[in-house]
Each structure stands twice: as structure tokens, then as C-alpha cells.
Amino acid sequence: HPLWLMVLTVFSFFTSKPRAILAFLSACSLISTIATYLLSRTLIRLSGGGRVIASALAAYVALYALHIFTGGMEVILTVPLLLAVLVVAQKTEWWQRGLLQSACLGLLISAMVLSRLDSIMLAGLIFAGLLLNPTTRQSLRRDHLLGLAIGLLPLAIYFFSNQLWFHTWLPVSGMAKQMKFNHLPSDPAFHSLYGKQKSQLLSVLPVMLAIGLLPFLYRRLTAIQQ
């Protein structure tokens, strides 16, 4: 996950003291938690949620995220970047203003993927959702597509540099973790879902509840939310 590696590498040039490192990670976790709360609240408000409901749900998301951030891993960057992408993607009236705004959306997506590489699947779903929406698809112009392409350049440079220097599009660590040399689905990835502690599975309950309520709320969603 190159973006987090870059952040840690730059910080390591200034100090290698354990206390300074812990203070840096704590500061990153705090800033990301605040950003997660604000972005979650904005996203829920854009979806039509009331102020109180949005604040309560955003607090739940932020507190759960803080629990994950304490591990010091790359999700410290990924979670707020992911939420930022979703917020901007919903504001079609903003990122479709011109080339610069479209490029900003592309740069956010690049940062999200570079912060955690498997989020490229979410990026693909976001692009698919935008293209499948008739209103958004019909309003796309050449400068929008050019802006998105410009914003995605860091991502393209990363992948091509991997291919140039290491002869693989993605890091070999992904293959090493799954003990395979191909891109087919891996059974251990699915089995690991049930190998977690029961307390960790509690985070799945809100997601399952939301999926169960979706058929009843679908008609209330705007075109871009659908």
C-alpha cells in the first residue's frame, strides 16, 4: 500500500525515536477519526438523513474506525479517503463543472487506491454506478472524461512502474499472502470471514440490516444513490 509507506518513509527521515513514532501515529489516528466523522455525517446528510440521525451514525462509524486505526495500518488513510470519494461522487453538480473538478475526483480515487490497493474494486463499482445512471451518463462531456483520466495518472504510473521494474502489475505480497500465482478467487479469503472473533462480526450487523431494508427504501433514493 504505497501511500502509507510513503508517509512513514518521509517521517522516518526526521526521527526514529519510538515515542515520536507513537505520537505521530496517534496524531494521524486522531485526525483521520475526526475526518471520518465529518465525512460520514456529510454522506448521510446527502443521502437524506436528518441532522441528529446523521450525527449519531457518524459517531458510530468514527468510533469503530478509531478502534481499527489503533493498529497503525494503512486504513488510517483509506477510510477517510474512501468516504471523501463517495461524498464527491454524489455531488455530480460539482465534479461535472469542468476539467479541474473532474480531475479532483480522479485524484481522490487514485489516493484511495494507492492507500489500500484492494479498494480498486470499490473504485470500479463507483465508476460502474456513475455510468449506469442515465442522468449522469448523458451529462458526461469530453472534459469530464479527460479530467478523470488526468486524476488517475498517479495510479497508472504506479502500475506501469511495477510492471517495468518488477514484471507484475501488483506487488508480489498479494500473491504471497494467498499462496498462489494467479488472479482466480481464493477459498482462504472466504474462510477467513468466519475465522474472526465474534466481537468483530458485530460490525457486520449494521451492513446486513441495511441490505435487508434496501428493498423498502429503494424508491426513496435519488437517481445517483440508486
N, CA and C of each residue as an Amber inpcrd file, in Angstrom:
protein
   678
   0.8620000  -1.1790000   0.0000000   0.0000000   0.0000000   0.0000000
   0.9060000   1.2400000   0.0000000   1.2430000   1.7340000  -1.1770000
   2.3540000   2.6940000  -1.3370000   2.1600000   4.0350000  -0.6490000
   0.9270000   4.5340000  -0.5360000   0.7370000   5.8740000   0.0330000
   1.1230000   5.9090000   1.5100000   0.6870000   4.9090000   2.2740000
   1.0350000   4.8400000   3.6870000   2.5280000   4.5870000   3.8670000
   3.0870000   3.7600000   3.0000000   4.5320000   3.5090000   3.0400000
   5.2970000   4.8020000   2.7960000   4.8100000   5.6200000   1.8570000
   5.4620000   6.8870000   1.5540000   5.4060000   7.8270000   2.7580000
   4.2520000   7.8770000   3.4140000   4.1060000   8.7360000   4.5930000
   5.0770000   8.3130000   5.6920000   5.1490000   7.0110000   5.9530000
   6.0340000   6.5150000   7.0110000   7.4990000   6.7070000   6.6420000
   7.8180000   6.5490000   5.3640000   9.2060000   6.7230000   4.9160000
   9.6520000   8.1630000   5.0920000   8.8010000   9.1010000   4.6910000
   9.1380000  10.5200000   4.8510000   9.3040000  10.8580000   6.3320000
   8.4080000  10.3410000   7.1770000   8.5060000  10.6310000   8.6080000
   9.7820000  10.0500000   9.2010000  10.2260000   8.9080000   8.6980000
  11.4110000   8.2480000   9.2550000  12.6930000   9.0410000   9.0130000
  12.6600000   9.9740000   8.0530000  13.8350000  10.8090000   7.8160000
  14.0450000  11.8240000   8.9410000  12.9920000  12.1230000   9.6860000
  13.0790000  13.1370000  10.7240000  13.4230000  12.5540000  12.0890000
  12.9380000  11.3430000  12.3670000  13.2120000  10.7450000  13.6710000
  12.9930000   9.2350000  13.6120000  13.6650000   8.5410000  14.5000000
  13.4500000   7.0970000  14.6500000  13.1530000   6.7500000  16.1020000
  12.8410000   7.7610000  16.9100000  12.5430000   7.5420000  18.3210000
  11.1630000   6.9030000  18.4620000  11.0480000   5.8470000  19.2690000
   9.7570000   5.1500000  19.4420000   8.6320000   6.0720000  19.9140000
   8.9290000   6.9600000  20.8570000   7.8860000   7.8470000  21.3630000
   7.3880000   8.7930000  20.2720000   8.3010000   9.2850000  19.4640000
   7.9160000  10.1820000  18.3680000   7.0610000   9.4430000  17.3440000
   7.4080000   8.1940000  17.0830000   6.6380000   7.3870000  16.1270000
   5.2260000   7.1510000  16.6500000   5.1220000   6.7990000  17.9470000
   3.8000000   6.5710000  18.5420000   2.9800000   7.8560000  18.5550000
   3.6350000   8.9810000  18.8240000   2.9270000  10.2630000  18.8250000
   2.4290000  10.5900000  17.4170000   3.2440000  10.2980000  16.4150000
   2.8530000  10.5500000  15.0270000   1.6580000   9.6890000  14.6290000
   1.7100000   8.4050000  14.9730000   0.6060000   7.5090000  14.6600000
  -0.6660000   7.9170000  15.3990000  -0.5220000   8.3550000  16.6450000
  -1.6810000   8.8060000  17.4150000  -2.2970000  10.0480000  16.7780000
  -1.4440000  10.9690000  16.3280000  -1.9450000  12.1840000  15.6840000
  -2.6580000  11.8490000  14.3790000  -2.0900000  10.9300000  13.6040000
  -2.7250000  10.5090000  12.3490000  -4.0770000   9.8550000  12.6220000
  -4.1310000   9.0240000  13.6640000  -5.3830000   8.3480000  14.0140000
  -6.4420000   9.3560000  14.4380000  -6.0370000  10.3590000  15.2240000
  -6.9850000  11.3710000  15.6910000  -7.5260000  12.1960000  14.5250000
  -6.6300000  12.6470000  13.6630000  -7.0510000  13.4520000  12.5130000
  -7.9720000  12.6490000  11.5970000  -7.6170000  11.3820000  11.3550000
  -8.4410000  10.5400000  10.4900000  -9.7980000  10.2480000  11.1130000
  -9.8450000  10.1050000  12.4420000 -11.1220000   9.8600000  13.1150000
 -12.0470000  11.0710000  12.9840000 -11.4900000  12.2660000  13.1660000
 -12.2880000  13.4840000  13.0110000 -12.7820000  13.6140000  11.5670000
 -11.8790000  13.3430000  10.6050000 -12.2620000  13.4100000   9.1940000
 -13.3340000  12.3690000   8.8770000 -13.2090000  11.1840000   9.4700000
 -14.1980000  10.1280000   9.2510000 -15.5640000  10.5470000   9.7620000
 -15.5860000  11.1710000  10.9220000 -16.8630000  11.6400000  11.4840000
 -17.5090000  12.6940000  10.5850000 -16.7340000  13.6850000  10.1820000
 -17.2810000  14.7820000   9.3810000 -17.7480000  14.2920000   8.0090000
 -16.9560000  13.4340000   7.3810000 -17.3170000  12.9340000   6.0610000
 -18.5090000  11.9800000   6.1250000 -18.5590000  11.1500000   7.1750000
 -19.6980000  10.2430000   7.3440000 -20.9850000  11.0340000   7.5420000
 -20.9160000  12.0790000   8.3540000 -22.0970000  12.9060000   8.5920000
 -22.5520000  13.5870000   7.2940000 -21.5930000  14.0860000   6.5290000
 -21.9340000  14.7200000   5.2500000 -22.5670000  13.7210000   4.2960000
 -21.9980000  12.5200000   4.2410000 -22.5140000  11.4930000   3.3320000
 -23.9380000  11.0940000   3.7030000 -24.2010000  10.9390000   4.9950000
 -25.5440000  10.5620000   5.4440000 -26.5310000  11.6960000   5.1820000
 -26.0760000  12.9340000   5.3680000 -26.9440000  14.0750000   5.0800000
 -27.2720000  14.1540000   3.5930000 -26.2940000  13.8510000   2.7440000
 -26.5440000  13.8390000   1.3040000 -27.5330000  12.7510000   0.9160000
 -27.5770000  11.6930000   1.7180000 -28.4950000  10.5870000   1.4490000
 -29.8910000  10.8520000   1.9910000 -30.0960000  12.0230000   2.6020000
 -31.4260000  12.3880000   3.0850000 -31.6320000  12.1740000   4.5600000
 -30.5930000  11.8100000   5.3030000 -30.7260000  11.5910000   6.7390000
 -30.8490000  12.8990000   7.5000000 -31.5780000  12.9030000   8.5980000
 -31.7200000  14.0810000   9.4390000 -30.4300000  14.3970000  10.1780000
 -30.3680000  15.5980000  10.7570000 -29.1340000  16.0440000  11.4150000
 -28.7730000  15.1620000  12.6090000 -29.7610000  14.8220000  13.4380000
 -29.4980000  14.0180000  14.6320000 -29.0840000  12.6030000  14.2460000
 -29.8320000  11.9960000  13.3120000 -29.5100000  10.6400000  12.8560000
 -28.1310000  10.6190000  12.2100000 -27.8370000  11.6370000  11.3970000
 -26.5380000  11.6910000  10.7200000 -25.4020000  11.7980000  11.7270000
 -25.5830000  12.6200000  12.7520000 -24.5380000  12.7890000  13.7720000
 -24.3340000  11.5050000  14.5720000 -25.4420000  10.8230000  14.9080000
 -25.3380000   9.5930000  15.7000000 -24.6540000   8.4870000  14.9030000
 -25.0690000   8.2990000  13.6600000 -24.4560000   7.2550000  12.8350000
 -23.0010000   7.5820000  12.5210000 -22.7140000   8.8550000  12.2880000
 -21.3290000   9.2570000  12.0110000 -20.4370000   9.0030000  13.2250000
 -20.9720000   9.2350000  14.4220000 -20.2070000   8.9640000  15.6410000
 -19.9130000   7.4730000  15.7790000 -20.9000000   6.6380000  15.4360000
 -20.7020000   5.1850000  15.4860000 -19.5980000   4.7660000  14.5120000
 -19.6610000   5.2930000  13.2940000 -18.6580000   4.9530000  12.2710000
 -17.2700000   5.4180000  12.7170000 -17.1970000   6.6400000  13.2470000
 -15.9080000   7.1950000  13.6450000 -15.2900000   6.4200000  14.8090000
 -16.1170000   6.0400000  15.7860000 -15.5960000   5.2910000  16.9380000
 -15.1160000   3.9050000  16.5270000 -15.8720000   3.2650000  15.6290000
 -15.4270000   1.9560000  15.1540000 -14.1370000   2.0950000  14.3370000
 -14.0690000   3.1680000  13.5320000 -12.8610000   3.4100000  12.7440000
 -11.6590000   3.6530000  13.6520000 -11.8750000   4.3980000  14.7440000
 -10.7760000   4.6570000  15.6820000 -10.2270000   3.3650000  16.2520000
 -11.1240000   2.4180000  16.5330000 -10.6830000   1.1060000  17.0290000
  -9.7710000   0.4220000  16.0150000 -10.0860000   0.5690000  14.7260000
  -9.2540000  -0.0310000  13.6830000  -7.9580000   0.7520000  13.5160000
  -8.0260000   2.0750000  13.6200000  -6.8520000   2.9220000  13.4100000
  -5.7460000   2.6440000  14.4180000  -6.1120000   2.1620000  15.6150000
  -5.0930000   1.9360000  16.6490000  -4.0790000   0.8790000  16.2370000
  -4.3870000   0.1210000  15.1880000  -3.4260000  -0.8570000  14.6940000
  -2.2790000  -0.2330000  13.9310000  -2.4110000   1.0520000  13.5760000
  -1.3270000   1.7470000  12.8890000  -1.1450000   1.3580000  11.4430000
  -2.1810000   0.7610000  10.8350000  -2.0550000   0.2870000   9.4600000
  -2.5620000   1.3310000   8.4610000  -2.5640000   0.9440000   7.1920000
  -2.8770000   1.8730000   6.1120000  -4.3220000   2.3470000   6.0940000
  -5.2020000   1.6690000   6.8310000  -6.6050000   2.1010000   6.8610000
  -6.7570000   3.4860000   7.4680000  -5.7560000   3.9570000   8.1750000
  -5.7810000   5.3140000   8.7170000  -5.9970000   6.3170000   7.5850000
  -5.4420000   6.0350000   6.4200000  -5.6390000   6.8860000   5.2430000
  -6.8340000   6.4360000   4.4100000  -7.0520000   5.1390000   4.3320000
  -8.0520000   4.6060000   3.3950000  -9.4710000   4.9980000   3.7590000
  -9.8270000   4.8890000   5.0330000 -11.2210000   5.1370000   5.4370000
 -11.6670000   6.5620000   5.1140000 -10.9320000   7.6040000   5.5450000
 -11.3850000   8.9560000   5.1840000 -11.3230000   9.2290000   3.6890000
 -10.3480000   8.6620000   2.9880000 -10.2710000   8.8610000   1.5410000
 -11.4510000   8.1990000   0.8390000 -11.8250000   7.0200000   1.2970000
 -12.9730000   6.3160000   0.7230000 -14.2500000   7.1450000   0.9020000
 -14.4440000   7.6750000   2.1020000 -15.6250000   8.4910000   2.3660000
 -15.6060000   9.7650000   1.5350000 -14.4160000  10.3570000   1.3660000
 -14.3010000  11.5710000   0.5530000 -14.6850000  11.2920000  -0.8960000
 -14.2740000  10.1390000  -1.4160000 -14.6330000   9.7620000  -2.7870000
 -16.1440000   9.6290000  -2.9310000 -16.7870000   8.9840000  -1.9540000
 -18.2320000   8.7880000  -2.0130000 -18.9780000  10.1240000  -1.9350000
 -18.4830000  11.0270000  -1.0870000 -19.1280000  12.3450000  -0.9630000
 -19.0270000  13.1130000  -2.2700000 -17.8250000  13.1660000  -2.8470000
 -17.6220000  13.9250000  -4.0830000 -18.3620000  13.2730000  -5.2450000
 -18.3660000  11.9330000  -5.3030000 -19.0410000  11.2360000  -6.3970000
 -20.5380000  11.5290000  -6.4030000 -21.1230000  11.7010000  -5.2190000
 -22.5500000  12.0150000  -5.1490000 -22.8470000  13.4460000  -5.5840000
 -21.8750000  14.3310000  -5.4270000 -22.0820000  15.7330000  -5.8070000
 -21.7640000  15.9120000  -7.2950000 -22.6060000  15.3210000  -8.1280000
 -22.3530000  15.3780000  -9.5750000 -22.3590000  16.8080000 -10.0950000
 -23.1550000  17.6800000  -9.4380000 -23.2180000  19.0630000  -9.9050000
 -21.9020000  19.7910000  -9.6770000 -21.0240000  19.2430000  -8.7850000
 -19.7250000  19.8780000  -8.5460000 -18.6500000  19.3200000  -9.4670000
 -18.4790000  17.9840000  -9.4750000 -17.3510000  17.4510000 -10.2440000
 -17.6000000  17.4680000 -11.7460000 -18.8240000  17.7860000 -12.1600000
 -19.1010000  17.9250000 -13.5900000 -19.0550000  19.3780000 -14.0660000
 -18.5810000  20.2650000 -13.2150000 -18.4700000  21.6670000 -13.6240000
 -17.4170000  21.8700000 -14.7060000 -16.3640000  21.0710000 -14.6540000
 -15.3060000  21.2440000 -15.6380000 -14.1730000  20.2710000 -15.4310000
 -13.1100000  20.4770000 -16.1810000 -11.9650000  19.5650000 -16.1710000
 -11.3010000  19.5070000 -14.8060000 -11.1190000  20.6670000 -14.1590000
 -10.4260000  20.7070000 -12.8700000 -11.1730000  19.9170000 -11.8010000
 -12.4820000  20.0930000 -11.7250000 -13.2680000  19.3820000 -10.7160000
 -13.2720000  17.8720000 -10.9730000 -13.3700000  17.4830000 -12.2400000
 -13.3210000  16.0580000 -12.5770000 -11.9640000  15.4560000 -12.2250000
 -10.9040000  16.2420000 -12.4550000  -9.5590000  15.7740000 -12.1100000
  -9.4250000  15.5720000 -10.6040000 -10.0950000  16.4290000  -9.8070000
 -10.0570000  16.2740000  -8.3450000 -10.6830000  14.9520000  -7.9230000
 -11.8000000  14.5840000  -8.5520000 -12.4180000  13.2930000  -8.2570000
 -11.4720000  12.1580000  -8.6240000 -10.8260000  12.2640000  -9.7810000
  -9.8640000  11.2400000 -10.1930000  -8.6930000  11.1350000  -9.2380000
  -8.1950000  12.2760000  -8.7580000  -7.0740000  12.2620000  -7.8120000
  -7.4760000  11.6240000  -6.4860000  -8.7040000  11.8960000  -6.0400000
  -9.1810000  11.2670000  -4.8080000  -9.2530000   9.7540000  -4.9540000
  -9.7310000   9.2990000  -6.1110000  -9.8080000   7.8580000  -6.3560000
  -8.4100000   7.2590000  -6.4060000  -7.4700000   7.9630000  -7.0510000
  -6.0870000   7.4810000  -7.0900000  -5.5100000   7.3670000  -5.6890000
  -5.7310000   8.3860000  -4.8650000  -5.2160000   8.3580000  -3.4940000
  -5.8430000   7.2220000  -2.7010000  -7.1450000   7.0030000  -2.9000000
  -7.8250000   5.9210000  -2.1850000  -7.2140000   4.5690000  -2.5410000
  -7.0250000   4.3240000  -3.8250000  -6.4810000   3.0380000  -4.2640000
  -5.0310000   2.8830000  -3.8160000  -4.2390000   3.9600000  -3.9190000
  -2.8450000   3.8790000  -3.5050000  -2.7050000   3.7440000  -1.9930000
  -3.7420000   4.1290000  -1.2430000  -3.6830000   3.9540000   0.2100000
  -3.9560000   2.5070000   0.6010000  -4.7780000   1.8280000  -0.1950000
  -5.0330000   0.3970000   0.0100000  -5.4510000  -0.1790000  -1.3320000
  -4.6250000  -1.0520000  -1.8780000  -4.7600000  -1.4530000  -3.2730000
  -6.0510000  -2.1950000  -3.5760000  -6.5820000  -2.9650000  -2.6140000
  -7.7920000  -3.7110000  -2.9270000  -9.0300000  -2.8150000  -3.0200000
  -8.8980000  -1.5360000  -2.6520000 -10.0180000  -0.6140000  -2.8340000
 -10.2520000  -0.2830000  -4.3060000  -9.3970000  -0.8010000  -5.1910000
  -9.6160000  -0.6150000  -6.6230000 -10.9290000  -1.2770000  -7.0540000
 -11.3560000  -2.3120000  -6.3130000 -12.6490000  -2.9370000  -6.6090000
 -13.7910000  -1.9690000  -6.3370000 -13.6740000  -1.1970000  -5.2470000
 -14.6920000  -0.1970000  -4.9400000 -14.6720000   0.9150000  -5.9890000
 -13.4700000   1.3080000  -6.4230000 -13.3680000   2.3350000  -7.4610000
 -14.0800000   1.8870000  -8.7340000 -13.9070000   0.6120000  -9.0790000
 -14.5970000   0.0760000 -10.2560000 -16.1030000   0.1110000 -10.1000000
 -16.5940000  -0.1980000  -8.8930000 -18.0350000  -0.1510000  -8.6330000
 -18.5660000   1.2780000  -8.7090000 -17.7870000   2.2380000  -8.2300000
 -18.2050000   3.6420000  -8.2810000 -18.3230000   4.1080000  -9.7290000
 -17.3190000   3.7820000 -10.5520000 -17.3720000   4.1550000 -11.9610000
 -18.5430000   3.4710000 -12.6590000 -18.7730000   2.2060000 -12.3300000
 -19.8960000   1.4810000 -12.9300000 -21.2170000   2.1310000 -12.5360000
 -21.3320000   2.5240000 -11.2650000 -22.5560000   3.1640000 -10.8000000
 -22.8190000   4.4860000 -11.5020000 -21.7460000   5.2590000 -11.7160000
 -21.9010000   6.5420000 -12.4080000 -22.3060000   6.3510000 -13.8630000
 -21.7290000   5.3390000 -14.5130000 -22.0270000   5.1120000 -15.9240000
 -23.3920000   4.4690000 -16.1260000 -23.8320000   3.6770000 -15.1540000
 -25.1400000   3.0290000 -15.2750000 -26.2970000   3.9860000 -14.9870000
 -25.9810000   5.0990000 -14.3260000 -27.0140000   6.0850000 -14.0520000
 -27.2880000   6.8940000 -15.3310000 -28.5010000   6.8430000 -15.8790000
 -28.7880000   7.5110000 -17.1590000 -28.5130000   9.0070000 -17.1290000
 -28.9120000   9.6750000 -16.0520000 -28.7290000  11.1240000 -15.9710000
 -27.2610000  11.4970000 -15.9820000 -26.4610000  10.7830000 -15.1640000
 -25.0290000  11.0650000 -15.1050000 -24.3500000  10.7380000 -16.4260000
 -24.7110000   9.6030000 -17.0100000 -24.0810000   9.1840000 -18.2650000
 -24.3360000  10.1790000 -19.3890000 -25.5580000  10.6790000 -19.4910000
 -25.9060000  11.6080000 -20.5590000 -25.2780000  12.9870000 -20.3790000
 -24.9470000  13.3330000 -19.1320000 -24.3670000  14.6470000 -18.8690000
 -22.8470000  14.6600000 -18.9720000 -22.2220000  13.4950000 -19.1530000
 -20.7730000  13.4350000 -19.2680000 -20.3100000  14.0800000 -20.5670000
 -19.2630000  14.8970000 -20.4630000 -18.6680000  15.5280000 -21.6300000
 -17.2050000  15.1210000 -21.7450000 -16.5890000  15.5350000 -22.8180000
 -15.1990000  15.1470000 -23.0700000 -14.2670000  15.6720000 -21.9800000
 -14.5100000  16.9020000 -21.4810000 -13.6170000  17.4500000 -20.4590000
 -13.7640000  16.7130000 -19.1320000 -14.9550000  16.1300000 -18.8760000
 -15.1270000  15.3210000 -17.6710000 -14.2480000  14.0720000 -17.7390000
 -14.3150000  13.3810000 -18.8690000 -13.5300000  12.1610000 -19.0340000
 -12.0370000  12.4660000 -19.0330000 -11.6580000  13.5980000 -19.6540000
 -10.2500000  13.9870000 -19.6610000  -9.7760000  14.3160000 -18.2550000
 -10.6080000  15.0140000 -17.4820000 -10.2410000  15.3410000 -16.1050000
 -10.0700000  14.0990000 -15.2520000 -10.9920000  13.1360000 -15.3910000
 -10.8640000  11.8810000 -14.6440000  -9.5870000  11.1460000 -15.0310000
  -9.2710000  11.1440000 -16.3350000  -8.0510000  10.4700000 -16.8030000
  -6.8050000  11.1240000 -16.2170000  -6.8080000  12.4550000 -16.1550000
  -5.6650000  13.1660000 -15.5730000  -5.5370000  12.8190000 -14.0860000
  -6.6570000  12.7870000 -13.3880000  -6.6230000  12.4610000 -11.9720000
  -6.1650000  11.0440000 -11.6790000  -6.3820000  10.1410000 -12.6250000
  -5.9950000   8.7410000 -12.4400000  -4.5570000   8.4620000 -12.8740000
  -3.8510000   9.4840000 -13.3550000  -2.4650000   9.2980000 -13.8110000
  -1.5390000   8.7290000 -12.7340000  -1.5960000   9.2030000 -11.4630000
  -0.7200000   8.5950000 -10.4390000  -0.9320000   7.0930000 -10.3050000
  -2.1660000   6.6600000 -10.4570000  -2.4620000   5.2370000 -10.3670000
  -1.8510000   4.4800000 -11.5380000  -1.9820000   5.0570000 -12.7330000
  -1.4030000   4.4210000 -13.9170000   0.1190000   4.3610000 -13.8130000
   0.7370000   5.4390000 -13.3190000   2.1970000   5.4590000 -13.1650000
   2.6480000   4.3850000 -12.1940000   1.8890000   4.2040000 -11.1060000
   2.2480000   3.1780000 -10.1210000   2.2130000   1.7920000 -10.7380000
   1.1350000   1.4710000 -11.4580000   1.0010000   0.1410000 -12.0350000
   2.0650000  -0.1190000 -13.0970000   2.3170000   0.8580000 -13.9630000
   3.3070000   0.6630000 -15.0280000   4.7270000   0.5960000 -14.4730000
   5.0130000   1.3290000 -13.3990000   6.3480000   1.2280000 -12.7860000
   6.5450000  -0.1520000 -12.1690000   5.4740000  -0.7200000 -11.5820000
   5.5650000  -2.0910000 -11.0750000   5.8850000  -3.0660000 -12.2000000
   5.1980000  -2.8830000 -13.3240000   5.4180000  -3.7830000 -14.4590000
   6.8180000  -3.6140000 -15.0190000   7.3100000  -2.3730000 -15.0470000
   8.6320000  -2.0930000 -15.6080000   9.7450000  -2.6620000 -14.7490000
   9.6480000  -2.4660000 -13.4350000  10.7420000  -2.8490000 -12.5450000
  10.5980000  -4.2520000 -11.9590000   9.3670000  -4.6840000 -11.7200000
   9.1590000  -5.9630000 -11.0390000   8.4040000  -6.9880000 -11.8810000
   8.0210000  -6.6000000 -13.1180000   7.3420000  -7.5060000 -14.0540000
   6.0250000  -8.0540000 -13.4980000   5.3240000  -7.2200000 -12.7490000
   3.9970000  -7.5650000 -12.2520000   3.2330000  -6.2730000 -12.0230000
   1.9190000  -6.2990000 -12.2690000   1.1220000  -5.0870000 -12.1140000
   0.9280000  -4.7280000 -10.6490000   0.7830000  -5.7410000  -9.8030000
   0.5720000  -5.5360000  -8.3740000   1.7360000  -6.1220000  -7.5890000
   1.9420000  -5.7030000  -6.3460000   3.0420000  -6.2470000  -5.5460000
   2.9210000  -7.7620000  -5.3760000   4.0470000  -8.4100000  -5.2840000
   4.0390000  -9.8650000  -5.1110000   3.5280000 -10.2560000  -3.7350000
   3.4420000  -9.2900000  -2.8020000   2.9590000  -9.6180000  -1.4570000
   1.5220000 -10.1320000  -1.5040000   0.7110000  -9.5910000  -2.4320000
  -0.6640000 -10.0570000  -2.5560000  -0.7350000 -11.5300000  -2.9140000
   0.1270000 -11.9500000  -3.8400000   0.1780000 -13.3610000  -4.2210000
   0.7590000 -14.2050000  -3.0930000   1.7490000 -13.6510000  -2.3810000
   2.3860000 -14.4100000  -1.3060000   1.4060000 -14.6840000  -0.1700000
   0.5540000 -13.7010000   0.1360000  -0.4150000 -13.8840000   1.2130000
  -1.4050000 -14.9850000   0.8840000  -1.7690000 -15.1130000  -0.3880000
  -2.7550000 -16.1080000  -0.7830000  -2.1080000 -17.3910000  -1.2900000
  -0.7680000 -17.4350000  -1.3130000  -0.0260000 -18.6250000  -1.7240000
  -0.4770000 -19.1130000  -3.1110000  -0.4880000 -18.1910000  -4.0620000
  -0.8600000 -18.5730000  -5.4230000  -0.2050000 -17.6170000  -6.4010000
  -0.2060000 -17.9960000  -7.6730000   0.4450000 -17.2020000  -8.7120000
  -0.5340000 -16.8100000  -9.8110000  -1.8060000 -16.7900000  -9.4990000
  -2.8060000 -16.3930000 -10.4820000  -3.7890000 -15.4300000  -9.8280000
  -4.7700000 -14.9680000 -10.5950000  -5.7240000 -13.9900000 -10.0900000
  -7.1240000 -14.5880000  -9.9130000  -7.2150000 -15.9050000  -9.8000000
  -8.5030000 -16.5530000  -9.5860000  -8.9300000 -16.4030000  -8.1280000
 -10.2340000 -16.5270000  -7.8310000 -10.6850000 -16.4230000  -6.4330000
  -9.9980000 -17.4450000  -5.5410000  -9.7930000 -17.0590000  -4.2940000
  -9.0860000 -17.9090000  -3.3400000 -10.0170000 -18.2930000  -2.1990000
 -10.1510000 -19.5850000  -1.9390000 -11.0240000 -20.0610000  -0.8650000
 -10.6370000 -19.5370000   0.5130000  -9.3370000 -19.4780000   0.8690000
  -8.9850000 -18.9830000   2.2100000  -9.5050000 -17.5790000   2.4900000
  -9.6480000 -16.7650000   1.4520000 -10.1560000 -15.4040000   1.6700000
 -11.5810000 -15.4330000   2.2060000 -12.3910000 -16.3840000   1.7240000
 -13.7690000 -16.5010000   2.2050000 -13.8260000 -17.1800000   3.5680000
 -12.9670000 -18.1760000   3.7760000 -12.9580000 -18.8700000   5.0630000
 -12.5110000 -17.9500000   6.1970000 -11.6710000 -16.9670000   5.8830000
 -11.1730000 -16.0730000   6.9280000 -12.2890000 -15.2300000   7.5280000
 -13.3810000 -15.0290000   6.7750000 -14.5020000 -14.2500000   7.2960000
 -15.0930000 -14.8980000   8.5360000 -15.1100000 -16.2330000   8.5740000
 -15.7100000 -16.9550000   9.6950000 -14.6850000 -17.3150000  10.7670000
 -13.4250000 -16.9720000  10.5230000 -12.3880000 -17.2810000  11.4860000
 -12.1000000 -16.1400000  12.4410000 -12.9240000 -15.1000000  12.4280000
 -12.7060000 -13.9410000  13.2700000 -13.4070000 -14.1050000  14.6170000
 -13.0560000 -13.2430000  15.5560000 -13.7160000 -13.2480000  16.8470000
 -15.1650000 -12.7830000  16.6820000 -16.0250000 -13.2650000  17.5550000
 -17.4390000 -12.9170000  17.4630000 -17.6630000 -11.4190000  17.6270000
 -16.8250000 -10.7720000  18.4250000 -16.9780000  -9.3320000  18.6130000
 -16.7330000  -8.5720000  17.3160000 -15.8400000  -9.1060000  16.4620000
 -15.5810000  -8.4530000  15.1900000 -16.7470000  -8.6160000  14.2250000
 -17.4820000  -9.7030000  14.3600000 -18.6130000  -9.9430000  13.4760000
 -19.7770000  -8.9970000  13.7650000 -19.7470000  -8.3400000  14.9350000
 -20.8130000  -7.3910000  15.2650000 -20.8500000  -6.2300000  14.2720000
 -19.6960000  -5.9040000  13.6910000 -19.6620000  -4.7990000  12.7300000
 -20.4000000  -5.1460000  11.4460000 -20.6600000  -6.4360000  11.2220000
 -21.3650000  -6.8650000  10.0140000 -22.8660000  -6.6410000  10.1540000
 -23.3670000  -6.6020000  11.3850000 -24.8030000  -6.4950000  11.6150000
 -25.4330000  -5.2410000  10.9930000 -24.8420000  -4.0410000  11.1660000
 -25.4450000  -2.8690000  10.5190000 -25.4950000  -2.9900000   9.0010000
 -24.4720000  -3.6320000   8.4260000 -24.4430000  -3.8140000   6.9750000
 -25.5680000  -4.7420000   6.5300000 -25.7440000  -5.8570000   7.2470000
 -26.8070000  -6.7950000   6.9090000 -28.1820000  -6.1540000   7.0990000
 -28.3210000  -5.3310000   8.1520000 -29.5800000  -4.6280000   8.3830000
 -29.8760000  -3.6580000   7.2400000 -28.8470000  -2.9520000   6.7740000
 -29.0290000  -2.0020000   5.6720000 -29.4320000  -2.7210000   4.3880000
 -28.8240000  -3.8740000   4.1300000 -29.1710000  -4.6540000   2.9310000
 -30.6150000  -5.1350000   3.0260000 -31.0410000  -5.5530000   4.2300000
 -32.4120000  -6.0260000   4.4090000 -33.4430000  -4.9270000   4.2260000
 -33.0900000  -3.6910000   4.5870000 -34.0190000  -2.5650000   4.4640000
 -34.0120000  -1.9350000   3.0740000 -32.9970000  -2.2510000   2.2670000
 -32.8600000  -1.6150000   0.9620000 -34.0930000  -1.7600000   0.0700000
 -34.7120000  -2.9590000  -0.0310000 -35.9070000  -3.0670000  -0.8870000
 -37.0430000  -2.1270000  -0.4690000 -37.1480000  -1.8290000   0.8310000
 -38.2170000  -0.9630000   1.3120000 -37.8950000   0.5230000   1.1280000
 -36.5960000   0.8430000   1.0290000 -36.1780000   2.2420000   0.9190000
 -35.7580000   2.6220000  -0.4880000 -35.7310000   1.6520000  -1.4060000
 -35.1580000   1.8900000  -2.7250000 -35.8520000   3.0370000  -3.4560000
 -37.1780000   3.0920000  -3.3710000 -37.9140000   4.1110000  -4.1130000
 -37.6610000   5.5140000  -3.5730000 -37.2080000   5.6180000  -2.3500000
 -36.9470000   6.9180000  -1.7670000 -35.5750000   7.4610000  -2.1580000
 -34.7190000   6.6160000  -2.7420000 -33.3750000   7.0340000  -3.0990000
 -33.4000000   7.8900000  -4.3510000 -32.4710000   8.8170000  -4.4180000
 -32.3270000   9.6250000  -5.6270000 -31.6990000   8.7610000  -6.7200000
 -31.6540000   9.2880000  -7.9320000 -31.1240000   8.5200000  -9.0680000
 -29.6570000   8.1690000  -8.8570000 -28.8580000   9.1100000  -8.3490000
 -27.4270000   8.8440000  -8.1600000 -27.2090000   7.8600000  -7.0280000
 -28.0730000   7.8690000  -5.9950000 -27.9360000   6.9060000  -4.8920000
 -28.2950000   5.5020000  -5.3540000 -29.2750000   5.3860000  -6.2560000
 -29.6110000   4.0660000  -6.7960000 -28.4760000   3.5000000  -7.6160000
